[in-house]
Amino acid sequence: MKNVIEFQATLSRGQFQFDMKCVFGEGITGIYGPSGHGKTTLLQIVNGLLSPDKGLIRIGDEVVLDKEKKIDIPSRNRKLGVVFQEGRLFPHLSVEDNLRYGEKLLPKSQRHIQFDDVVSTLEIGHLLKKKPEQCSGGEQQRIAMGRALLRSPQLLLMDEPFSAVDVALREQILVYLVRIHRKYRIPMLVVSHDLPDILRLTDEILMVRDGRIEAFGKYLDLVLSRKMLPRSSGEGLLNVISLYVDEVDEERGITTLTGEKGEKKVKVHCEACNEGVALGREVKVSVPPGDIAISLHPVPEISIQNQLEGNIKRLLHENGQVVCLVDVGFPLLVELTRSSTERLRLEVGMKVFCLFKSMSVRVSELT
Amino acid sequence: MTDLFHFTASDLSAISLSLKVAIWSSVIALPFAIAIGWFLARNHFRGKALLEGVIHLPLVLPPVVTGYLLLIILGTNGIIGKWLYDLAGIRIAFSFYAALLASVVVSFPLITRSIRLAIELVDVKYEEAARTLGASRLKTFLSVTLPMASPGIISGFVLGFARSLGEFGATITFAGNIEGETQTLPLAVFSYMQVPGQDTATFRLVMISVLLSLLAMIVAEFLNRRAIKRSKR
């Protein structure tokens, strides 16, 4: 694989010790962990604004940092696109000049990404003549993404892209991030302290704690290997599934989604999506595991519409709670209390029904 | 009363000399002030307080002392001045250049201070962003730092200009009071005051002095406000 990022660095700053080593793949990697534990430090070392005590970084074929060989390519010569937490658009320049700032400093032969293309992908054409301060938070974030993209980078770094905007806008930012990734196929490192935000974007998670990598891998594997279990109720788990829009019933306020695995067709009902959602469109669906109930039999006389049949694959006991993995056509995590588990005598291999309300299903339209 | 608006040739020469000195001294001081202002705003090092002290010295020293020190250094018998005179026949003291130099030295700390504060107000984060976008340090400075600090730089320039207009002590000590060559507005006022019965003539120049200074301060204040408004974004 060409587009991989090899990273290794140690840094000591007073009390804070940073020591990480990993290889990032071509997709989107979510870097998750509490504030002040080294997520931003990791990005700063990659983008060259911070030089570690020891380290080696390779982006694609190019070694941008090798402390032993005294290689330390300055930030401006690393082929990276950086989107900062607060956007950091230049206030004295117009939106267009902001977008072109990095592009102009790039030799023509290295400009793979076209200006018009980025502007239309991010839908910022109407803002070009404005000053950044005249744009909304979400628009500013998109302009910052565009500015980074126009560096034709080999890697995109995003530091808390969601934190500067309110919850409603996060969804919007996610949409554009996914769009960028699908279109330009640039590997991305996305830092966030909010797990659900990351999971809606990717299931490849790097967990950071105390300046170290606590876990790295597919989300579900991390959960099943107990590397990411709810330590406290705050750090919740989340099911994020890709499904397709099957039917929209505006009158009944219900949208039906399907996921396919083999011959089995799984139907999930949720609240009506936005008007005009195209049938067959791919969406990301999230359901908190704590919102799912388990029943041994279907429950016909109940308001809950989603009753998915599946087999228990794993049962993990943790602090009086049980995390149960059910295969309903796709893997579904369910959080239960130990007493419920014992009452139902749940065991691996049992056939159960996962019940959740349509209102617990959150849909992100990502395409 | 007609005397109040009747400017003599020496009056006009004092006014034009004052403007010439003030404009030139601010123009000459500006690039150095930008360099030093940036250096002080963006670097932390040992002995920074000492350097700041030296740079700001002319701001607090009695201007006569500044002029005297210039005379010791650059006078025909001064440490460097003697050498300059013997080697190249250059005489700085008691010439237009002395008036200019006195003005630069006295206004420099004022300009530097204003520029330094303006640069400190520019968040380093913007400079970092520029660097990740491919800009060299110089390009970053020219395209991000300087434009973002520009209101403060302009206001520093105007302050320096105003300070030059008012310069008296260092000029009379180092450059003397030579009509047409070093006699600026304040020196001309001083000369009129020495002669009895020249109240009207004195007032004529005082009026011009007040007007020019007021104008400079109004411009500085206007630019200052714009700078503050910008930095609050």
XYZ file of C-alpha atoms in Angstrom:
600
model
C 0.000 0.000 0.000
C 1.294 3.392 -0.964
C -0.832 5.708 1.065
C 0.032 4.647 4.522
C 1.389 6.754 7.301
C 3.982 5.342 9.591
C 4.202 7.219 12.820
C 6.458 6.939 15.790
C 7.352 9.654 18.254
C 8.259 10.340 21.823
C 8.081 13.707 23.467
C 8.498 14.822 27.013
C 7.157 18.171 28.165
C 7.264 18.571 31.911
C 4.717 16.195 33.382
C 3.350 15.220 30.006
C 4.862 12.186 28.347
C 3.975 11.398 24.773
C 4.904 8.050 23.276
C 3.040 6.619 20.308
C 3.750 4.258 17.468
C 1.302 3.161 14.813
C 0.559 2.802 11.113
C -2.474 4.545 9.665
C -4.297 3.113 6.685
C -5.823 4.665 3.608
C -9.212 5.332 5.091
C -10.431 7.606 7.833
C -8.951 7.038 11.267
C -10.746 8.523 14.222
C -8.463 9.638 17.026
C -10.409 9.560 20.194
C -9.589 10.287 23.809
C -10.173 12.774 26.582
C -8.963 16.356 26.270
C -5.337 16.941 27.169
C -4.224 13.374 26.565
C -2.206 13.909 23.405
C -4.610 13.887 20.457
C -3.700 17.353 19.271
C -0.030 16.724 20.072
C -0.159 13.739 17.733
C -1.540 15.900 14.923
C 0.978 18.656 15.588
C 3.854 16.234 15.341
C 2.478 14.903 12.049
C 1.979 18.366 10.606
C 5.406 19.527 11.719
C 4.384 22.349 14.035
C 5.832 20.378 16.913
C 9.109 18.505 16.775
C 9.302 15.416 18.991
C 12.357 14.379 20.993
C 12.624 11.192 18.976
C 10.594 9.973 16.081
C 10.027 8.795 12.564
C 7.177 9.726 10.256
C 6.635 8.427 6.771
C 3.789 9.705 4.630
C 3.389 7.546 1.548
C 6.908 7.119 0.178
C 8.312 10.177 1.829
C 10.054 10.273 5.167
C 9.156 13.664 6.611
C 10.759 13.118 9.975
C 13.622 10.975 11.118
C 15.247 12.344 14.216
C 18.137 9.886 14.041
C 19.042 10.915 10.507
C 18.288 14.529 11.374
C 15.517 14.734 8.801
C 12.790 17.171 9.811
C 10.930 18.552 6.827
C 9.281 21.828 7.799
C 5.531 22.058 7.987
C 5.233 24.019 4.768
C 6.901 21.286 2.727
C 4.910 18.380 4.102
C 2.137 17.414 1.724
C -0.590 17.756 4.274
C -3.928 19.448 4.584
C -4.628 20.691 8.068
C -8.038 21.768 9.324
C -7.785 23.409 12.714
C -10.331 23.325 15.476
C -11.289 26.975 15.090
C -10.903 27.081 11.329
C -8.198 29.746 11.550
C -9.294 31.473 8.373
C -7.325 34.631 7.707
C -9.658 37.464 8.715
C -8.083 40.012 6.389
C -8.528 37.902 3.267
C -11.663 37.113 1.300
C -12.980 33.572 1.259
C -11.534 33.046 -2.207
C -8.104 34.339 -1.181
C -8.242 32.100 1.863
C -9.037 29.092 -0.313
C -6.275 29.910 -2.770
C -3.662 30.752 -0.143
C -2.125 27.297 -0.003
C -2.861 26.474 -3.635
C -0.842 29.457 -4.867
C 2.190 28.312 -2.901
C 2.072 24.921 -4.577
C 3.899 24.368 -7.878
C 1.373 24.009 -10.735
C 2.503 20.458 -11.465
C 1.538 19.413 -7.947
C -1.985 20.819 -8.049
C -4.119 17.713 -8.500
C -7.240 19.108 -6.960
C -9.141 21.757 -8.887
C -10.465 24.917 -7.319
C -13.896 24.802 -8.974
C -14.258 21.182 -8.027
C -13.621 21.831 -4.345
C -15.906 24.850 -4.330
C -18.784 22.850 -5.773
C -18.151 19.791 -3.583
C -18.243 21.914 -0.455
C -20.988 24.208 -1.789
C -19.189 27.438 -0.955
C -19.403 29.131 -4.351
C -21.755 31.844 -3.076
C -19.283 32.813 -0.318
C -16.179 33.504 -2.396
C -16.404 37.291 -2.296
C -17.245 37.460 1.409
C -14.924 37.873 4.366
C -14.717 34.887 6.748
C -16.428 36.840 9.536
C -19.508 37.190 7.333
C -19.864 33.413 7.097
C -21.540 31.090 9.601
C -19.575 28.629 11.743
C -20.432 25.721 9.475
C -19.490 27.655 6.359
C -16.173 28.687 7.895
C -15.422 25.069 8.687
C -16.145 24.110 5.075
C -13.914 26.910 3.792
C -11.135 25.679 6.080
C -11.585 22.175 4.650
C -11.451 23.549 1.125
C -8.323 25.531 1.875
C -6.624 22.390 3.192
C -7.821 20.307 0.219
C -6.433 22.768 -2.297
C -2.954 21.912 -1.056
C -3.576 18.610 -2.912
C -2.465 16.821 0.244
C -1.489 13.198 0.699
C -3.068 13.243 4.117
C -5.765 15.341 5.720
C -5.567 16.198 9.400
C -8.665 17.430 11.188
C -8.494 18.686 14.723
C -11.897 18.564 16.388
C -13.760 19.572 13.234
C -17.056 19.321 15.059
C -16.339 21.176 18.254
C -16.694 24.702 16.889
C -20.170 24.102 15.536
C -23.398 23.214 17.272
C -24.941 19.770 17.224
C -27.188 20.390 14.218
C -24.244 21.520 12.138
C -22.046 18.578 13.092
C -24.178 16.371 10.919
C -23.572 18.751 8.038
C -19.809 18.724 8.581
C -19.877 14.923 8.651
C -21.660 14.886 5.325
C -18.948 16.997 3.724
C -16.144 15.011 5.323
C -17.517 11.776 3.920
C -18.071 13.445 0.563
C -14.447 14.652 0.493
C -13.153 11.256 1.393
C -15.210 9.457 -1.234
C -14.281 11.915 -3.920
C -10.577 12.483 -3.355
C -9.597 9.277 -1.566
C -7.197 11.053 0.758
C -6.414 9.325 4.046
C -7.740 11.304 6.980
C -6.895 11.568 10.636
C -9.828 13.043 12.512
C -9.413 14.021 16.137
C -12.433 14.233 18.400
C -13.259 13.774 22.032
C -16.758 12.736 21.040
C -17.022 9.059 20.169
C -20.430 9.125 18.442
C -19.176 11.824 16.060
C -16.206 9.682 15.121
C -18.253 6.521 14.753
C -20.613 8.168 12.315
C -17.543 8.813 10.203
C -15.420 5.719 10.616
C -15.075 2.537 12.621
C -11.277 2.680 12.606
C -10.453 4.073 16.020
C -7.232 5.077 17.684
C -7.786 5.510 21.396
C -5.425 7.841 23.173
C -4.889 8.162 26.899
C -2.094 9.775 28.906
C 0.010 10.379 25.820
C -0.128 6.734 24.821
C -2.126 4.600 22.437
C -4.605 2.674 24.486
C -6.179 0.807 21.637
C -6.184 0.853 17.847
C -8.439 -1.052 15.514
C -12.005 -1.609 14.386
C -14.488 -0.275 16.861
C -16.362 -3.540 17.322
C -13.115 -5.447 17.847
C -12.068 -2.933 20.467
C -15.348 -3.376 22.282
C -15.202 -7.165 22.066
C -11.604 -7.257 23.213
C -12.715 -5.182 26.196
C -10.474 -2.320 25.199
C -13.427 -0.035 24.890
C -16.041 -0.892 27.423
C -18.101 1.657 29.264
C -15.780 2.679 32.083
C -18.437 4.951 33.370
C -21.869 5.592 32.000
C -20.481 8.722 30.362
C -18.331 6.932 27.856
C -21.191 5.237 26.091
C -21.090 2.714 23.323
C -22.846 3.242 20.048
C -24.070 1.092 17.185
C -23.449 2.667 13.821
C -24.733 0.735 10.820
C -24.840 1.485 7.103
C -28.324 0.900 5.703
C -30.317 1.801 2.609
C -33.544 3.747 2.384
C -36.261 1.317 1.360
C -39.531 3.125 1.861
C -40.606 6.544 3.060
C -44.085 6.823 4.504
C -44.575 10.470 5.260
C -48.159 10.031 6.393
C -47.239 7.577 9.106
C -43.997 9.419 9.797
C -41.925 6.336 9.275
C -38.980 5.524 7.060
C -37.986 1.963 6.441
C -34.344 1.116 5.984
C -32.845 -2.184 4.963
C -29.536 -3.804 5.329
C -28.614 -6.853 3.380
C -26.487 -9.719 4.357
C -26.761 -12.812 2.305
C -30.397 -13.538 1.680
C -31.616 -12.087 4.864
C -33.186 -8.686 4.608
C -33.291 -6.663 7.797
C -35.793 -3.866 8.097
C -35.259 -0.983 10.476
C -37.903 1.646 11.065
C -37.067 5.150 12.054
C -38.709 8.529 12.228
C -39.407 10.139 8.893
C -36.256 11.359 7.215
C -36.006 14.698 5.508
C -38.396 15.143 2.652
C -37.219 13.904 -0.662
C -34.801 11.297 0.593
C -34.034 9.154 -2.396
C -34.936 5.512 -2.179
C -31.944 3.228 -2.213
C -29.770 5.912 -0.710
C -27.149 4.852 1.787
C -27.467 6.245 5.258
C -25.643 5.788 8.523
C -27.850 4.790 11.386
C -26.915 5.004 15.021
C -28.640 3.352 17.931
C -27.365 3.614 21.501
C -26.928 0.078 22.927
C -28.645 1.196 26.107
C -31.811 1.940 24.129
C -32.152 -1.646 22.939
C -34.109 -4.235 24.901
C -33.829 -7.986 24.522
C -36.767 -10.302 24.453
C -36.824 -14.068 24.008
C -39.962 -13.878 21.870
C -41.447 -11.320 19.510
C -43.748 -8.894 21.333
C -46.763 -8.247 19.108
C -48.836 -5.904 21.229
C -46.334 -3.136 21.842
C -45.577 0.230 20.256
C -41.983 -0.685 19.495
C -41.674 -1.296 15.787
C -38.138 -2.589 15.518
C -37.946 -6.197 16.622
C -34.903 -7.721 15.003
C -34.242 -11.406 15.326
C -30.704 -12.573 15.878
C -28.250 -14.790 17.672
C -26.164 -13.845 20.663
C -22.519 -13.956 19.644
C -20.805 -12.652 22.728
C -21.596 -11.689 26.304
C -19.202 -9.392 28.104
C -19.572 -8.763 31.817
C -18.288 -5.462 33.079
C -18.979 -3.640 36.347
C -22.415 -5.100 36.912
C -23.337 -4.390 33.320
C -23.459 -6.771 30.418
C -22.622 -5.916 26.839
C -24.229 -8.383 24.494
C -23.354 -8.708 20.819
C -26.258 -9.909 18.719
C -25.993 -10.768 15.040
C -29.225 -9.577 13.473
C -27.845 -9.515 9.931
C -25.386 -6.947 11.122
C -23.691 -6.846 14.537
C -25.668 -5.008 17.177
C -24.395 -4.151 20.657
C -26.940 -4.244 23.465
C -26.336 -3.003 26.979
C -28.188 -4.806 29.752
C -28.007 -5.066 33.502
C -26.636 -8.218 34.988
C -29.965 -8.985 36.640
C -31.820 -8.902 33.295
C -29.234 -11.182 31.774
C -29.612 -13.649 34.588
C -33.416 -13.449 34.575
C -33.537 -14.225 30.843
C -30.704 -16.761 31.224
C -28.964 -15.291 28.202
C -26.201 -17.377 26.720
C -24.073 -17.276 23.626
C -25.893 -18.867 20.683
C -29.404 -18.121 21.940
C -32.020 -16.747 19.577
C -33.319 -13.387 20.819
C -35.205 -10.342 19.587
C -33.693 -6.881 19.824
C -36.339 -4.265 20.493
C -35.847 -0.559 19.979
C -38.101 2.370 19.307
C -38.035 4.113 15.968
C -37.283 7.290 17.853
C -34.021 5.851 19.197
C -32.692 5.499 15.684
C -30.687 8.437 14.483
C -30.113 8.704 10.779
C -27.269 10.574 9.120
C -27.634 11.146 5.411
C -24.113 10.892 4.295
C -24.116 10.782 0.545
C -4.009 90.986 13.788
C -2.993 90.519 10.160
C 0.389 89.461 11.517
C -1.249 86.342 12.878
C -1.619 84.898 9.367
C 1.387 86.526 7.797
C 4.042 83.854 7.654
C 7.604 85.006 7.156
C 10.073 83.081 5.025
C 11.762 81.706 8.121
C 8.378 80.589 9.493
C 7.628 78.709 6.315
C 11.083 77.205 6.274
C 10.630 76.018 9.880
C 7.246 74.452 9.005
C 8.541 72.707 5.902
C 11.687 71.580 7.700
C 9.588 70.168 10.549
C 7.407 68.220 8.109
C 10.454 67.023 6.212
C 12.175 65.809 9.366
C 9.010 64.211 10.712
C 8.158 62.383 7.491
C 11.698 61.198 6.843
C 12.345 60.127 10.394
C 9.132 58.065 10.567
C 9.863 56.511 7.179
C 13.416 55.631 8.203
C 12.430 54.351 11.642
C 9.511 52.241 10.380
C 11.341 49.240 8.878
C 13.644 48.988 11.897
C 10.712 49.363 14.243
C 8.834 46.593 12.407
C 11.846 44.279 12.607
C 12.555 44.981 16.284
C 8.838 45.021 17.161
C 8.369 41.609 15.571
C 11.508 40.309 17.236
C 10.342 41.412 20.672
C 6.776 40.189 20.143
C 7.674 36.735 18.882
C 10.877 35.789 20.690
C 11.685 35.012 24.264
C 15.305 34.986 25.294
C 17.652 35.821 28.100
C 18.320 39.509 28.504
C 15.122 40.486 26.692
C 14.264 42.929 29.485
C 17.646 44.587 29.105
C 17.252 44.945 25.353
C 13.767 46.375 25.836
C 15.178 48.790 28.376
C 17.834 50.030 25.979
C 15.349 50.408 23.142
C 12.895 52.297 25.290
C 15.521 54.489 26.896
C 15.017 57.532 24.620
C 11.328 57.431 25.600
C 12.110 58.169 29.241
C 15.449 59.962 29.095
C 15.288 63.755 29.084
C 15.645 64.577 25.355
C 18.531 66.899 26.203
C 20.396 63.902 27.587
C 19.639 61.923 24.439
C 20.971 64.818 22.393
C 24.041 65.065 24.565
C 24.732 61.338 24.200
C 24.369 61.665 20.421
C 26.831 64.522 20.521
C 29.321 62.439 22.503
C 29.013 59.610 20.006
C 28.591 61.431 16.704
C 29.916 64.924 17.376
C 33.030 66.013 15.473
C 35.023 65.054 18.556
C 32.757 62.110 19.371
C 33.673 58.442 19.490
C 32.387 57.628 16.018
C 31.983 61.196 14.782
C 35.677 61.979 14.964
C 36.499 58.864 13.058
C 33.870 59.696 10.415
C 35.184 63.225 10.053
C 38.843 62.242 9.865
C 38.269 59.427 7.419
C 35.520 60.694 5.147
C 35.069 64.290 6.092
C 31.488 63.642 7.136
C 30.134 66.006 9.745
C 26.807 64.970 11.181
C 26.377 67.156 14.251
C 24.720 70.538 13.708
C 23.370 69.606 10.291
C 19.984 68.616 8.860
C 21.011 64.984 9.279
C 21.592 65.553 12.970
C 18.058 66.906 13.307
C 16.811 63.892 11.398
C 18.842 61.438 13.460
C 17.753 63.001 16.759
C 14.190 62.665 15.581
C 14.616 59.013 14.577
C 16.228 58.095 17.894
C 13.545 59.791 19.945
C 10.554 58.520 17.982
C 11.857 54.997 17.386
C 10.808 53.495 20.756
C 7.332 54.909 20.355
C 6.865 53.350 16.919
C 8.423 50.072 18.034
C 6.164 49.862 21.047
C 3.021 50.341 19.033
C 4.064 47.815 16.382
C 5.135 45.284 18.939
C 1.758 45.440 20.672
C -0.012 45.104 17.325
C 2.009 42.021 16.416
C 1.435 40.499 19.828
C -2.295 40.833 19.162
C -1.997 38.700 16.031
C -2.676 35.153 17.203
C 0.254 32.843 16.453
C -2.336 30.300 15.356
C -2.843 32.166 12.094
C 0.873 32.030 11.437
C 0.860 28.296 12.136
C -2.012 27.870 9.701
C -0.051 29.744 7.048
C 2.945 27.500 7.578
C 0.860 24.348 7.151
C -0.395 25.893 3.911
C 3.104 26.115 2.527
C 4.185 29.612 3.493
C 7.770 30.306 4.507
C 8.431 32.406 7.596
C 8.940 35.510 5.482
C 5.846 34.859 3.386
C 3.855 34.231 6.578
C 5.087 37.494 8.015
C 4.317 39.491 4.883
C 0.964 37.924 4.050
C -0.484 37.246 7.497
C 1.286 38.974 10.384
C 1.883 42.331 8.737
C -1.602 42.860 7.252
C -3.270 41.704 10.455
C -1.119 44.098 12.495
C -1.387 46.906 9.948
C -3.675 49.252 11.916
C -1.210 49.161 14.815
C 1.691 49.702 12.464
C 0.021 52.708 10.861
C -0.863 54.151 14.231
C 2.741 53.640 15.370
C 3.896 55.481 12.291
C 1.589 58.399 13.006
C 2.675 58.512 16.657
C 6.319 58.599 15.583
C 5.485 61.353 13.134
C 3.801 63.389 15.863
C 6.693 62.818 18.251
C 9.131 64.069 15.607
C 7.078 67.198 15.085
C 7.369 67.971 18.783
C 11.021 67.064 19.150
C 13.020 69.866 20.789
C 15.614 68.904 23.394
C 17.670 66.355 21.487
C 17.549 68.457 18.315
C 18.762 71.712 19.861
C 21.539 69.859 21.691
C 22.743 67.721 18.834
C 21.707 69.720 15.761
C 21.643 73.248 17.084
C 19.204 75.971 16.119
C 20.283 76.875 12.597
C 17.635 78.620 10.532
C 16.855 76.765 7.332
C 18.877 73.744 8.321
C 17.940 72.508 11.770
C 15.435 75.059 13.021
C 12.204 73.079 13.184
C 8.867 74.436 14.430
C 9.515 74.011 18.165
C 12.956 75.567 17.791
C 11.520 78.486 15.848
C 8.916 79.008 18.579
C 11.685 78.945 21.132
C 13.684 81.514 19.155
C 10.691 83.880 18.891
C 10.106 83.545 22.633
C 13.636 84.726 23.325
C 12.967 88.046 21.583
C 10.683 90.559 23.367
C 7.632 91.773 21.408
C 7.324 88.709 19.207
C 4.168 87.394 20.876
C 2.133 87.368 17.670
C 4.855 85.601 15.726
C 5.220 83.046 18.520
C 1.480 82.447 18.573
C 1.437 82.024 14.793
C 3.751 79.036 15.013
C 2.174 77.711 18.199
C -1.122 77.604 16.328
C 0.394 75.623 13.451
C 2.110 73.326 15.923
C -1.113 72.595 17.772
C -2.996 71.993 14.524
C -0.438 69.568 13.110
C -0.111 67.610 16.344
C -3.848 67.455 16.836
C -4.341 66.160 13.323
C -1.717 63.452 13.831
C -3.273 62.361 17.116
C -6.766 62.196 15.630
C -5.520 59.979 12.828
C -3.647 57.785 15.351
C -6.714 57.462 17.557
C -8.937 56.570 14.606
C -6.539 53.854 13.484
C -6.134 52.585 17.021
C -9.863 52.099 17.382
C -9.989 50.206 14.145
C -7.180 47.960 15.383
C -8.991 47.213 18.617
C -12.212 46.469 16.774
C -10.360 44.074 14.509
C -8.591 42.202 17.265
C -11.870 41.608 19.081
C -13.223 39.487 16.269
